[in-house]
Structures are given as structure tokens and as C-alpha cells.
mmCIF file of C-alpha atoms and ligand atoms in Angstrom:
data_model
loop_
_atom_site.group_PDB
_atom_site.id
_atom_site.type_symbol
_atom_site.label_atom_id
_atom_site.label_comp_id
_atom_site.label_asym_id
_atom_site.label_seq_id
_atom_site.Cartn_x
_atom_site.Cartn_y
_atom_site.Cartn_z
ATOM 1 C CA MET A 1 -6.828 26.412 -11.427
ATOM 2 C CA ARG A 2 -7.831 22.531 -11.392
ATOM 3 C CA GLU A 3 -4.824 21.127 -9.370
ATOM 4 C CA THR A 4 -3.277 17.714 -10.331
ATOM 5 C CA LEU A 5 -2.531 15.020 -7.865
ATOM 6 C CA PHE A 6 1.239 13.462 -7.593
ATOM 7 C CA THR A 7 0.317 12.521 -3.950
ATOM 8 C CA VAL A 8 0.718 9.310 -2.433
ATOM 9 C CA GLY A 9 -3.106 8.876 -2.066
ATOM 10 C CA PRO A 10 -5.772 9.788 -3.061
ATOM 11 C CA VAL A 11 -4.299 9.951 -6.564
ATOM 12 C CA GLU A 12 -5.812 11.123 -9.854
ATOM 13 C CA MET A 13 -8.715 8.818 -10.907
ATOM 14 C CA TYR A 14 -9.705 7.215 -14.183
ATOM 15 C CA PRO A 15 -12.844 8.688 -16.142
ATOM 16 C CA GLU A 16 -14.902 5.439 -15.335
ATOM 17 C CA THR A 17 -14.199 5.531 -11.795
ATOM 18 C CA LEU A 18 -15.509 9.331 -11.441
ATOM 19 C CA GLU A 19 -18.483 8.363 -13.636
ATOM 20 C CA GLN A 20 -19.586 5.355 -11.567
ATOM 21 C CA GLY A 21 -18.869 7.635 -8.326
ATOM 22 C CA GLY A 22 -21.518 9.893 -9.692
ATOM 23 C CA LYS A 23 -24.535 7.240 -9.638
ATOM 24 C CA GLN A 24 -27.095 6.371 -7.386
ATOM 25 C CA LEU A 25 -25.971 3.115 -4.965
ATOM 26 C CA PRO A 26 -28.311 0.207 -5.078
ATOM 27 C CA TYR A 27 -29.376 -1.609 -2.225
ATOM 28 C CA PHE A 28 -26.274 -4.232 -1.003
ATOM 29 C CA ARG A 29 -28.279 -7.371 0.204
ATOM 30 C CA THR A 30 -28.779 -8.622 -3.156
ATOM 31 C CA ASP A 31 -27.612 -11.625 -5.266
ATOM 32 C CA GLU A 32 -26.584 -9.225 -7.663
ATOM 33 C CA PHE A 33 -24.195 -7.021 -5.421
ATOM 34 C CA SER A 34 -22.883 -10.535 -4.154
ATOM 35 C CA LEU A 35 -21.934 -11.209 -7.496
ATOM 36 C CA VAL A 36 -19.935 -7.952 -7.954
ATOM 37 C CA VAL A 37 -18.406 -8.575 -4.487
ATOM 38 C CA ARG A 38 -17.373 -12.079 -5.524
ATOM 39 C CA GLU A 39 -15.888 -10.895 -8.808
ATOM 40 C CA CYS A 40 -13.626 -8.514 -6.899
ATOM 41 C CA ASP A 41 -12.342 -11.302 -5.047
ATOM 42 C CA ASP A 42 -11.597 -13.027 -7.984
ATOM 43 C CA GLY A 43 -10.182 -10.052 -9.370
ATOM 44 C CA LEU A 44 -8.151 -8.966 -6.344
ATOM 45 C CA ARG A 45 -6.392 -12.462 -5.814
ATOM 46 C CA ALA A 46 -5.419 -12.703 -9.712
ATOM 47 C CA LEU A 47 -3.494 -9.333 -9.246
ATOM 48 C CA ALA A 48 -1.727 -10.397 -6.351
ATOM 49 C CA GLY A 49 -0.787 -13.667 -7.610
ATOM 50 C CA ALA A 50 -2.423 -15.099 -4.332
ATOM 51 C CA PRO A 51 -2.031 -19.259 -4.201
ATOM 52 C CA THR A 52 -4.604 -21.505 -4.419
ATOM 53 C CA GLY A 53 -7.159 -21.497 -1.630
ATOM 54 C CA SER A 54 -6.247 -17.811 -0.740
ATOM 55 C CA ARG A 55 -9.354 -15.786 0.338
ATOM 56 C CA THR A 56 -9.849 -11.964 0.418
ATOM 57 C CA ALA A 57 -11.500 -9.888 3.233
ATOM 58 C CA ILE A 58 -12.607 -6.705 2.157
ATOM 59 C CA LEU A 59 -12.986 -4.315 4.630
ATOM 60 C CA THR A 60 -14.406 -0.461 5.174
ATOM 61 C CA CYS A 61 -11.958 1.520 6.490
ATOM 62 C CA SER A 62 -8.502 3.099 5.860
ATOM 63 C CA GLY A 63 -5.223 1.216 5.058
ATOM 64 C CA THR A 64 -4.437 1.409 8.632
ATOM 65 C CA GLY A 65 -7.469 -0.510 9.640
ATOM 66 C CA ALA A 66 -6.486 -3.386 7.598
ATOM 67 C CA MET A 67 -3.050 -3.223 9.062
ATOM 68 C CA GLU A 68 -4.575 -3.261 12.715
ATOM 69 C CA ALA A 69 -6.856 -6.185 11.440
ATOM 70 C CA THR A 70 -3.394 -8.344 10.524
ATOM 71 C CA VAL A 71 -2.421 -7.819 14.068
ATOM 72 C CA VAL A 72 -5.535 -8.387 16.278
ATOM 73 C CA ASN A 73 -6.419 -11.676 13.827
ATOM 74 C CA PHE A 74 -3.031 -13.332 13.014
ATOM 75 C CA LEU A 75 -1.610 -13.378 16.330
ATOM 76 C CA SER A 76 -2.744 -14.713 19.460
ATOM 77 C CA GLY A 77 -2.300 -12.557 22.881
ATOM 78 C CA SER A 78 1.285 -13.863 23.723
ATOM 79 C CA GLU A 79 2.657 -14.334 20.080
ATOM 80 C CA ARG A 80 5.394 -11.854 19.055
ATOM 81 C CA ALA A 81 5.577 -9.966 16.087
ATOM 82 C CA LEU A 82 8.892 -9.137 14.143
ATOM 83 C CA ILE A 83 8.512 -5.561 12.318
ATOM 84 C CA VAL A 84 10.375 -3.902 9.900
ATOM 85 C CA ARG A 85 10.770 -0.162 10.971
ATOM 86 C CA GLY A 86 12.432 1.842 8.434
ATOM 87 C CA GLY A 87 9.762 5.023 8.722
ATOM 88 C CA SER A 88 6.520 6.071 9.632
ATOM 89 C CA PHE A 89 4.785 3.050 8.178
ATOM 90 C CA GLY A 90 6.686 0.686 9.978
ATOM 91 C CA GLU A 91 6.267 2.509 13.088
ATOM 92 C CA ARG A 92 2.642 2.112 12.538
ATOM 93 C CA PHE A 93 2.907 -1.730 13.039
ATOM 94 C CA CYS A 94 4.545 -1.112 16.192
ATOM 95 C CA GLU A 95 2.320 1.466 17.257
ATOM 96 C CA ILE A 96 -0.749 -0.992 16.543
ATOM 97 C CA CYS A 97 1.261 -3.861 18.520
ATOM 98 C CA SER A 98 1.885 -1.713 21.425
ATOM 99 C CA ASP A 99 -1.705 -0.154 21.427
ATOM 100 C CA ASP A 100 -3.006 -4.270 21.210
ATOM 101 C CA GLY A 101 -0.492 -5.574 24.021
ATOM 102 C CA ILE A 102 1.318 -7.432 21.500
ATOM 103 C CA PRO A 103 5.261 -8.164 22.337
ATOM 104 C CA PHE A 104 7.387 -6.929 19.328
ATOM 105 C CA ASP A 105 10.918 -6.826 18.103
ATOM 106 C CA ALA A 106 11.523 -3.926 15.721
ATOM 107 C CA VAL A 107 14.020 -4.248 12.874
ATOM 108 C CA HIS A 108 15.561 -0.688 12.544
ATOM 109 C CA VAL A 109 16.393 0.582 9.152
ATOM 110 C CA GLU A 110 18.036 4.208 8.865
ATOM 111 C CA PRO A 111 14.959 6.113 6.950
ATOM 112 C CA GLY A 112 15.535 5.315 3.093
ATOM 113 C CA ARG A 113 18.459 2.950 3.634
ATOM 114 C CA ALA A 114 17.654 -0.680 2.464
ATOM 115 C CA LEU A 115 17.357 -3.541 4.811
ATOM 116 C CA ASP A 116 20.433 -5.443 5.355
ATOM 117 C CA MET A 117 19.566 -8.991 5.281
ATOM 118 C CA ASP A 118 22.964 -10.299 7.117
ATOM 119 C CA HIS A 119 21.835 -8.118 9.967
ATOM 120 C CA LEU A 120 18.376 -9.480 10.103
ATOM 121 C CA GLU A 121 19.938 -13.210 9.621
ATOM 122 C CA SER A 122 21.970 -12.751 12.983
ATOM 123 C CA ARG A 123 19.056 -11.377 15.104
ATOM 124 C CA ASP A 124 17.806 -13.409 17.639
ATOM 125 C CA ILE A 125 14.203 -14.013 16.650
ATOM 126 C CA SER A 126 13.283 -16.703 18.626
ATOM 127 C CA GLY A 127 9.365 -16.437 19.781
ATOM 128 C CA CYS A 128 8.384 -14.332 16.989
ATOM 129 C CA LYS A 129 5.510 -15.289 14.981
ATOM 130 C CA ALA A 130 5.363 -13.346 11.925
ATOM 131 C CA LEU A 131 6.853 -10.847 10.491
ATOM 132 C CA TYR A 132 5.258 -7.525 9.567
ATOM 133 C CA VAL A 133 6.642 -5.201 6.696
ATOM 134 C CA ASN A 134 5.413 -2.506 4.306
ATOM 135 C CA ALA A 135 6.553 -3.733 0.707
ATOM 136 C CA CYS A 136 6.884 0.251 0.134
ATOM 137 C CA GLU A 137 7.807 2.558 3.072
ATOM 138 C CA THR A 138 6.053 5.210 1.601
ATOM 139 C CA SER A 139 7.249 7.886 3.975
ATOM 140 C CA THR A 140 10.773 7.285 2.249
ATOM 141 C CA GLY A 141 10.068 5.716 -1.046
ATOM 142 C CA ALA A 142 12.104 2.754 -0.264
ATOM 143 C CA LEU A 143 11.193 -0.553 -1.511
ATOM 144 C CA TYR A 144 12.108 -3.913 0.453
ATOM 145 C CA ASP A 145 12.917 -6.979 -0.911
ATOM 146 C CA ILE A 146 9.764 -9.075 -0.471
ATOM 147 C CA SER A 147 11.400 -12.029 -2.200
ATOM 148 C CA ALA A 148 14.540 -12.303 0.221
ATOM 149 C CA LEU A 149 11.875 -11.584 3.250
ATOM 150 C CA GLY A 150 9.755 -14.731 2.181
ATOM 151 C CA ASP A 151 12.772 -16.481 1.655
ATOM 152 C CA PHE A 152 13.733 -15.765 5.466
ATOM 153 C CA CYS A 153 10.337 -16.421 6.928
ATOM 154 C CA ARG A 154 10.351 -19.860 5.002
ATOM 155 C CA ARG A 155 13.308 -20.798 6.677
ATOM 156 C CA ARG A 156 12.617 -19.569 9.905
ATOM 157 C CA GLY A 157 9.361 -20.640 10.551
ATOM 158 C CA LEU A 158 7.401 -17.197 10.416
ATOM 159 C CA PHE A 159 4.271 -15.973 8.952
ATOM 160 C CA LEU A 160 4.913 -12.979 6.145
ATOM 161 C CA VAL A 161 2.246 -10.075 6.580
ATOM 162 C CA VAL A 162 3.160 -7.493 3.823
ATOM 163 C CA ASP A 163 1.565 -3.985 3.933
ATOM 164 C CA GLY A 164 1.374 -3.483 0.021
ATOM 165 C CA ILE A 165 -0.776 -0.546 0.132
ATOM 166 C CA SER A 166 1.685 1.603 -1.826
ATOM 167 C CA ALA A 167 3.361 -1.097 -3.831
ATOM 168 C CA PHE A 168 0.376 -3.051 -4.998
ATOM 169 C CA LEU A 169 0.001 -2.603 -9.036
ATOM 170 C CA CYS A 170 3.379 -0.050 -9.066
ATOM 171 C CA ASP A 171 5.986 -2.963 -8.095
ATOM 172 C CA GLU A 172 6.096 -6.449 -8.704
ATOM 173 C CA LEU A 173 4.497 -8.209 -5.659
ATOM 174 C CA ASN A 174 3.455 -11.672 -5.885
ATOM 175 C CA MET A 175 2.239 -13.616 -2.912
ATOM 176 C CA GLU A 176 2.833 -17.354 -4.387
ATOM 177 C CA LYS A 177 6.344 -16.577 -5.783
ATOM 178 C CA MET A 178 7.542 -14.571 -3.019
ATOM 179 C CA GLY A 179 6.203 -16.612 -0.136
ATOM 180 C CA VAL A 180 3.660 -13.685 1.389
ATOM 181 C CA ASP A 181 0.885 -15.061 3.708
ATOM 182 C CA ALA A 182 -1.151 -12.295 3.721
ATOM 183 C CA LEU A 183 -1.060 -8.995 1.601
ATOM 184 C CA ILE A 184 -2.832 -5.720 2.796
ATOM 185 C CA VAL A 185 -4.371 -3.097 -0.104
ATOM 186 C CA SER A 186 -6.070 0.109 -0.061
ATOM 187 C CA SER A 187 -8.279 1.646 -2.223
ATOM 188 C CA GLN A 188 -6.792 5.048 -2.616
ATOM 189 C CA LYS A 189 -3.154 4.285 -4.119
ATOM 190 C CA GLY A 190 -2.424 2.285 -7.148
ATOM 191 C CA LEU A 191 -6.185 1.027 -7.983
ATOM 192 C CA ALA A 192 -6.696 4.992 -7.743
ATOM 193 C CA LEU A 193 -10.405 4.793 -6.491
ATOM 194 C CA PRO A 194 -11.154 6.861 -3.450
ATOM 195 C CA PRO A 195 -10.148 6.123 0.032
ATOM 196 C CA GLY A 196 -12.193 4.025 2.600
ATOM 197 C CA LEU A 197 -11.646 0.390 1.325
ATOM 198 C CA SER A 198 -9.214 -1.735 2.299
ATOM 199 C CA MET A 199 -8.556 -5.656 1.286
ATOM 200 C CA ILE A 200 -6.350 -8.283 2.875
ATOM 201 C CA VAL A 201 -5.617 -11.160 0.445
ATOM 202 C CA ILE A 202 -4.779 -14.295 3.226
ATOM 203 C CA GLY A 203 -3.059 -17.431 1.895
ATOM 204 C CA PRO A 204 -3.906 -20.836 2.955
ATOM 205 C CA ARG A 205 -1.265 -20.992 5.642
ATOM 206 C CA LEU A 206 -2.466 -18.134 7.837
ATOM 207 C CA LEU A 207 -6.280 -19.167 6.716
ATOM 208 C CA ALA A 208 -5.501 -22.649 8.710
ATOM 209 C CA ARG A 209 -4.684 -20.990 12.077
ATOM 210 C CA LEU A 210 -7.383 -18.021 12.055
ATOM 211 C CA HIS A 211 -9.682 -20.294 14.097
ATOM 212 C CA ASP A 212 -7.420 -21.068 16.571
ATOM 213 C CA ILE A 213 -7.010 -17.346 17.642
ATOM 214 C CA ARG A 214 -9.814 -15.252 19.464
ATOM 215 C CA PRO A 215 -9.828 -12.224 17.283
ATOM 216 C CA ARG A 216 -9.532 -9.010 19.644
ATOM 217 C CA ALA A 217 -11.904 -6.537 17.819
ATOM 218 C CA HIS A 218 -15.535 -7.229 16.801
ATOM 219 C CA TYR A 219 -15.912 -4.791 13.503
ATOM 220 C CA LEU A 220 -12.085 -5.779 12.330
ATOM 221 C CA GLY A 221 -12.934 -9.645 12.924
ATOM 222 C CA LEU A 222 -11.813 -11.554 9.997
ATOM 223 C CA GLN A 223 -13.569 -14.809 10.468
ATOM 224 C CA ARG A 224 -16.937 -12.968 10.553
ATOM 225 C CA HIS A 225 -15.947 -10.936 7.081
ATOM 226 C CA LEU A 226 -14.116 -14.580 5.626
ATOM 227 C CA LYS A 227 -17.795 -16.207 6.401
ATOM 228 C CA ASP A 228 -19.680 -13.585 4.988
ATOM 229 C CA MET A 229 -17.398 -13.389 2.240
ATOM 230 C CA GLU A 230 -18.273 -16.952 1.287
ATOM 231 C CA ARG A 231 -21.843 -15.625 -0.177
ATOM 232 C CA GLY A 232 -20.416 -12.472 -1.348
ATOM 233 C CA GLN A 233 -21.428 -10.419 1.696
ATOM 234 C CA THR A 234 -19.927 -8.285 4.374
ATOM 235 C CA PRO A 235 -21.136 -8.482 7.871
ATOM 236 C CA PHE A 236 -21.865 -4.639 8.126
ATOM 237 C CA THR A 237 -22.534 -2.200 5.397
ATOM 238 C CA PRO A 238 -19.709 -1.877 3.045
ATOM 239 C CA ALA A 239 -18.550 1.257 0.995
ATOM 240 C CA VAL A 240 -21.054 0.177 -1.606
ATOM 241 C CA GLY A 241 -20.014 3.035 -3.825
ATOM 242 C CA ILE A 242 -16.127 2.185 -3.581
ATOM 243 C CA ILE A 243 -16.908 -1.551 -4.275
ATOM 244 C CA LEU A 244 -18.678 -0.784 -7.564
ATOM 245 C CA GLN A 245 -15.729 1.393 -8.674
ATOM 246 C CA LEU A 246 -13.137 -1.450 -7.672
ATOM 247 C CA HIS A 247 -15.396 -3.966 -10.018
ATOM 248 C CA SER A 248 -15.254 -1.565 -12.866
ATOM 249 C CA ARG A 249 -11.471 -0.800 -12.163
ATOM 250 C CA LEU A 250 -10.682 -4.392 -12.001
ATOM 251 C CA GLU A 251 -12.362 -5.415 -14.851
ATOM 252 C CA THR A 252 -9.957 -3.229 -16.737
ATOM 253 C CA LEU A 253 -6.731 -4.172 -14.652
ATOM 254 C CA ASN A 254 -7.581 -7.902 -15.036
ATOM 255 C CA HIS A 255 -7.633 -7.294 -18.821
ATOM 256 C CA ILE A 256 -4.326 -5.696 -19.060
ATOM 257 C CA GLY A 257 -2.842 -7.585 -16.388
ATOM 258 C CA ALA A 258 -0.917 -6.597 -13.181
ATOM 259 C CA TYR A 259 2.739 -6.777 -15.176
ATOM 260 C CA ALA A 260 1.454 -4.190 -17.640
ATOM 261 C CA CYS A 261 -0.036 -2.087 -14.854
ATOM 262 C CA ILE A 262 3.458 -2.340 -13.244
ATOM 263 C CA ARG A 263 5.422 -1.331 -16.220
ATOM 264 C CA LYS A 264 3.362 1.312 -16.681
ATOM 265 C CA VAL A 265 4.337 3.041 -13.410
ATOM 266 C CA SER A 266 7.585 1.989 -13.623
ATOM 267 C CA SER A 267 7.896 3.490 -17.137
ATOM 268 C CA LEU A 268 6.404 6.962 -15.576
ATOM 269 C CA ALA A 269 8.715 6.513 -12.544
ATOM 270 C CA GLN A 270 11.986 6.255 -14.608
ATOM 271 C CA HIS A 271 11.008 9.201 -17.206
ATOM 272 C CA PHE A 272 10.560 11.358 -13.963
ATOM 273 C CA ARG A 273 13.872 9.931 -12.449
ATOM 274 C CA GLU A 274 15.922 10.628 -15.738
ATOM 275 C CA GLY A 275 14.427 13.942 -15.831
ATOM 276 C CA LEU A 276 15.992 14.788 -12.678
ATOM 277 C CA ASN A 277 19.230 15.263 -14.109
ATOM 278 C CA GLY A 278 20.570 18.792 -13.349
ATOM 279 C CA LEU A 279 18.260 19.524 -10.706
ATOM 280 C CA PRO A 280 19.740 19.939 -7.433
ATOM 281 C CA VAL A 281 17.929 17.158 -5.848
ATOM 282 C CA ARG A 282 19.064 13.617 -4.492
ATOM 283 C CA ILE A 283 16.870 10.771 -4.592
ATOM 284 C CA PHE A 284 16.419 10.103 -0.989
ATOM 285 C CA PRO A 285 15.985 6.343 -1.052
ATOM 286 C CA GLU A 286 18.783 3.687 -1.424
ATOM 287 C CA ARG A 287 16.252 1.271 -3.555
ATOM 288 C CA PRO A 288 13.069 3.309 -4.666
ATOM 289 C CA SER A 289 9.910 1.992 -5.304
ATOM 290 C CA ASN A 290 8.524 2.645 -8.503
ATOM 291 C CA ALA A 291 5.359 4.050 -6.720
ATOM 292 C CA LEU A 292 7.047 7.267 -6.076
ATOM 293 C CA THR A 293 10.165 9.365 -6.116
ATOM 294 C CA ALA A 294 11.201 10.885 -2.753
ATOM 295 C CA LEU A 295 13.747 13.709 -3.295
ATOM 296 C CA THR A 296 15.939 15.618 -0.936
ATOM 297 C CA PRO A 297 17.033 19.131 -2.123
ATOM 298 C CA GLN A 298 20.554 19.489 -2.484
ATOM 299 C CA ASN A 299 20.617 23.536 -2.762
ATOM 300 C CA GLY A 300 19.529 24.526 0.671
ATOM 301 C CA SER A 301 15.711 24.905 0.049
ATOM 302 C CA SER A 302 13.606 23.440 2.198
ATOM 303 C CA ALA A 303 11.573 20.513 0.975
ATOM 304 C CA ASN A 304 8.387 21.992 2.540
ATOM 305 C CA ASP A 305 8.856 25.275 0.851
ATOM 306 C CA ILE A 306 9.102 23.364 -2.525
ATOM 307 C CA TYR A 307 5.988 21.732 -1.898
ATOM 308 C CA LEU A 308 4.103 24.627 -1.029
ATOM 309 C CA ARG A 309 5.416 26.643 -4.366
ATOM 310 C CA LEU A 310 4.656 23.751 -6.449
ATOM 311 C CA LYS A 311 0.849 23.910 -5.471
ATOM 312 C CA LYS A 312 0.248 27.668 -5.291
ATOM 313 C CA GLU A 313 1.876 28.670 -8.424
ATOM 314 C CA TYR A 314 1.707 25.725 -10.333
ATOM 315 C CA GLY A 315 -1.269 23.634 -9.261
ATOM 316 C CA LEU A 316 1.012 20.447 -8.959
ATOM 317 C CA VAL A 317 0.333 18.900 -5.443
ATOM 318 C CA VAL A 318 3.454 16.710 -4.567
ATOM 319 C CA THR A 319 3.411 14.845 -1.195
ATOM 320 C CA PRO A 320 4.967 16.606 1.635
ATOM 321 C CA ASN A 321 6.734 14.856 4.824
ATOM 322 C CA GLY A 322 6.291 15.437 7.955
ATOM 323 C CA GLY A 323 8.401 15.153 11.190
ATOM 324 C CA GLU A 324 11.950 14.981 10.937
ATOM 325 C CA LEU A 325 11.939 14.737 6.976
ATOM 326 C CA ARG A 326 9.430 18.032 6.507
ATOM 327 C CA ASP A 327 12.391 20.079 5.428
ATOM 328 C CA LYS A 328 14.607 17.495 3.761
ATOM 329 C CA VAL A 329 12.011 15.308 1.740
ATOM 330 C CA PHE A 330 9.131 15.805 -0.866
ATOM 331 C CA ARG A 331 7.493 12.978 -2.638
ATOM 332 C CA VAL A 332 6.646 12.986 -6.058
ATOM 333 C CA GLY A 333 3.725 9.812 -6.781
ATOM 334 C CA HIS A 334 3.651 8.042 -9.917
ATOM 335 C CA MET A 335 0.267 6.147 -8.994
ATOM 336 C CA GLY A 336 -3.064 6.660 -10.571
ATOM 337 C CA ASN A 337 -4.188 8.192 -13.919
ATOM 338 C CA ILE A 338 -1.346 10.506 -14.528
ATOM 339 C CA ARG A 339 0.866 10.535 -18.146
ATOM 340 C CA VAL A 340 4.624 11.281 -18.796
ATOM 341 C CA GLN A 341 3.205 14.796 -19.953
ATOM 342 C CA ASP A 342 2.054 15.577 -16.275
ATOM 343 C CA LEU A 343 5.559 14.518 -14.677
ATOM 344 C CA ASP A 344 7.391 16.825 -17.276
ATOM 345 C CA ARG A 345 5.064 19.635 -15.677
ATOM 346 C CA VAL A 346 6.518 18.943 -12.332
ATOM 347 C CA LEU A 347 10.015 18.707 -14.058
ATOM 348 C CA SER A 348 9.854 22.013 -15.696
ATOM 349 C CA ALA A 349 8.241 23.633 -12.493
ATOM 350 C CA LEU A 350 10.821 22.222 -10.166
ATOM 351 C CA ARG A 351 13.508 23.896 -12.466
ATOM 352 C CA LYS A 352 12.196 27.322 -11.859
ATOM 353 C CA VAL A 353 11.205 26.805 -8.138
ATOM 354 C CA MET A 354 14.856 25.518 -7.513
ATOM 355 C CA LYS A 355 16.974 27.840 -9.702
HETATM 356 C C1 PLP B 1 -0.878 4.893 2.588
HETATM 357 C C2 PLP B 1 -0.542 3.800 3.596
HETATM 358 C C3 PLP B 1 -1.123 3.549 4.326
HETATM 359 C C4 PLP B 1 -2.429 3.592 4.842
HETATM 360 O O1 PLP B 1 -2.814 4.601 5.288
HETATM 361 P P1 PLP B 1 -4.175 5.171 5.747
HETATM 362 O O2 PLP B 1 -4.027 6.389 5.749
HETATM 363 O O3 PLP B 1 -4.775 4.657 6.718
HETATM 364 O O4 PLP B 1 -5.003 4.567 4.453
HETATM 365 C C5 PLP B 1 -0.514 2.488 5.095
HETATM 366 N N1 PLP B 1 0.709 1.689 5.012
HETATM 367 C C6 PLP B 1 1.319 2.538 3.568
HETATM 368 C C7 PLP B 1 2.617 1.405 3.314
HETATM 369 C C8 PLP B 1 0.872 3.272 2.913
HETATM 370 O O5 PLP B 1 1.340 4.134 1.795
#
């Protein structure tokens, strides 16, 4: 049985991505490849709504590597981070700071709940230099209000670093409009490419201070990456194949534009959520992202058992949760090359499995 992925990365890929993946790779220290990389930079900045003067670093690592790069390059050893922690990805920023010896304050958000801006406003954040947030906290499917956070950061003199790994191309995310200073993107989610490539689009305010901070990393040192990017190159061997797949995907995406892409994911999410009517499930997050729908069974069944049965009996791979949410929440992704009919198969299987 050919399985269909409703996971949160990797996701179902498009035919042109698969075709590109089957080809022999070129050598990459060439003018031709530099041009490909520079066009990827242009395409990504356009989709991110990056302000003039922004730059992109293309890193060969999973999304977490790029998260780590934003800590070890953007904060000097004595500066504090303010981290929104409403699930395992918010927790990850905390762990990265701990390992790096960066002091931080965590804004605790009950999993699935929205961030209470009044609570944030009333906090003592003196000494904090940058706010770190996952636009969509993928572990719960919750979407944070990035515009409100951008406004908060501007008023309070903080840099805003947004992990847009699951929200990019699924929810509206515009750096200039929302006041985002750095946006982290990864290949295996909304872009629907293989995992292994992560990008950080860095706005002018953060770029200006990069030179004053000694990066606490070599491979992830962003100054080195940005310097090589001036000529369309990377300091180390990049995931050449994924860059070529990114290039071909961006051609399509820049042609249709970020807005049309988000609208497609949003209408899939809406279709799926309307189809849940009558099923014994509750949408877990208060303010759901379009990227996925996190569901809590209301009839006593275990979320993990539902995941296992959908995979084994129907070849439909939804996303299980770990830790405390293992039996409480399973997630249905809306990213990548899936259509309404595919989500209808999930709905109809759920009706049988949850009977
Ligand atoms: C997927 C994801 C990541 C990255 O995870 P990796 O396994 O390192 O690629 C980071 N943040 C969010 C919000 C994600 O959804």
C-alpha cells in the first residue's frame, strides 16, 4: 500500500521535486551554481516579505541547526533571550540557550492556548535583547500572533526572531509588515522538499549587529555564510540536490506568490475542519495554524492508537505526538502536495476508526 503523508515534515512532494531528486548532481563551485543560489536567495526573500537590505543564509542542517544559529550568532554571551514556550519547539529554544550558556526568560503558555499579550506586557523583561518564538508551535498546532509580537518588540526595543519553519507558506508571515528581524525556514515543511536544508532570512537591524558579536560556532557561523553568499556560495559543501529542488520549487512559488500558496493551505485546513463535524474530536489549539490540525479524541480513544490504525489499516500517515500529549493529541498536516480528496480519505477513515 502506498502511504500518503499528512505529517509535519517530510510531506508529500511535488512531481518536479521528485524528478529533480533523481538526477546526477553537478559540481557546485561554479558560476552556474552560484547563480542558482543567488536566485534562491532572491526567491526566499520575496516570499518572506523581507525588508530591503535583508540577506539569506542557506545552511545544510535540519531546522534545529538554524534555530541554534540564531542563538549563537545574534546574542553575545551576556545578553538575555526572551522565549515563548508553549510546546516542545518553544522548549527547544530554551534548551539551545541553556546549552549555549545564554540566560533566558521563558514566557510559559499552556499547550494549545493563545499567548496572553497583557500578561506579556506586564512582565519585567529588562535585560532581554531578543524575543524568540515559533510562529506555529507545531507540537500543538497553535499559531501565535506575530504582528502583535512585532509591535511589542518594536516598543520595547527587542529583536524579533521567528521560527517560521511550519508557518512559512501556510500562514501569513511577512517580515516587513510584522516587524520580524529574522525568519527561520526549513526545507521539509511548507516548501515540500526533502529535509536537510534550512534558511535564515535576516533583516537589516540584526545584520548591523552581527559583526559585533563573536559567533560561538564554526559550522553555523553566520558571518562566514553571509560573506560567501555575496558570490552565491556557501563555506562548506551544501545539500546541492536540495538547493536545486528549492530553486525549481521557488520558480513555481514566486510565480503564484506567497498569498496564493497560503490560500491553498488555508482552504485545505478549512475543508478538513468543517468535515470534522459529527466526529468525537476537538480541535486542540485555541488559535490553529493552517499548517496542521491538532485533534483531541473526545470518546476516550488514545490519539496514538488512532495514528497507528490510520497508518496500518488505511495507509494514511498522520502525525503522532510524544510526551504528555501522546494519547491526547494527534496531528493532521495540510502542507505539501495534498488535495481535498486526500483529506476526505482521512475524514472517512476517522469516521470508521472512531466509531
Ligand atoms: C519541524 C520544526 C522544526 C525543526 O525540526 P528539525 O527536526 O530540526 O528539522 C523547528 N521548529 C518548528 C516549529 C518545526 O515545526
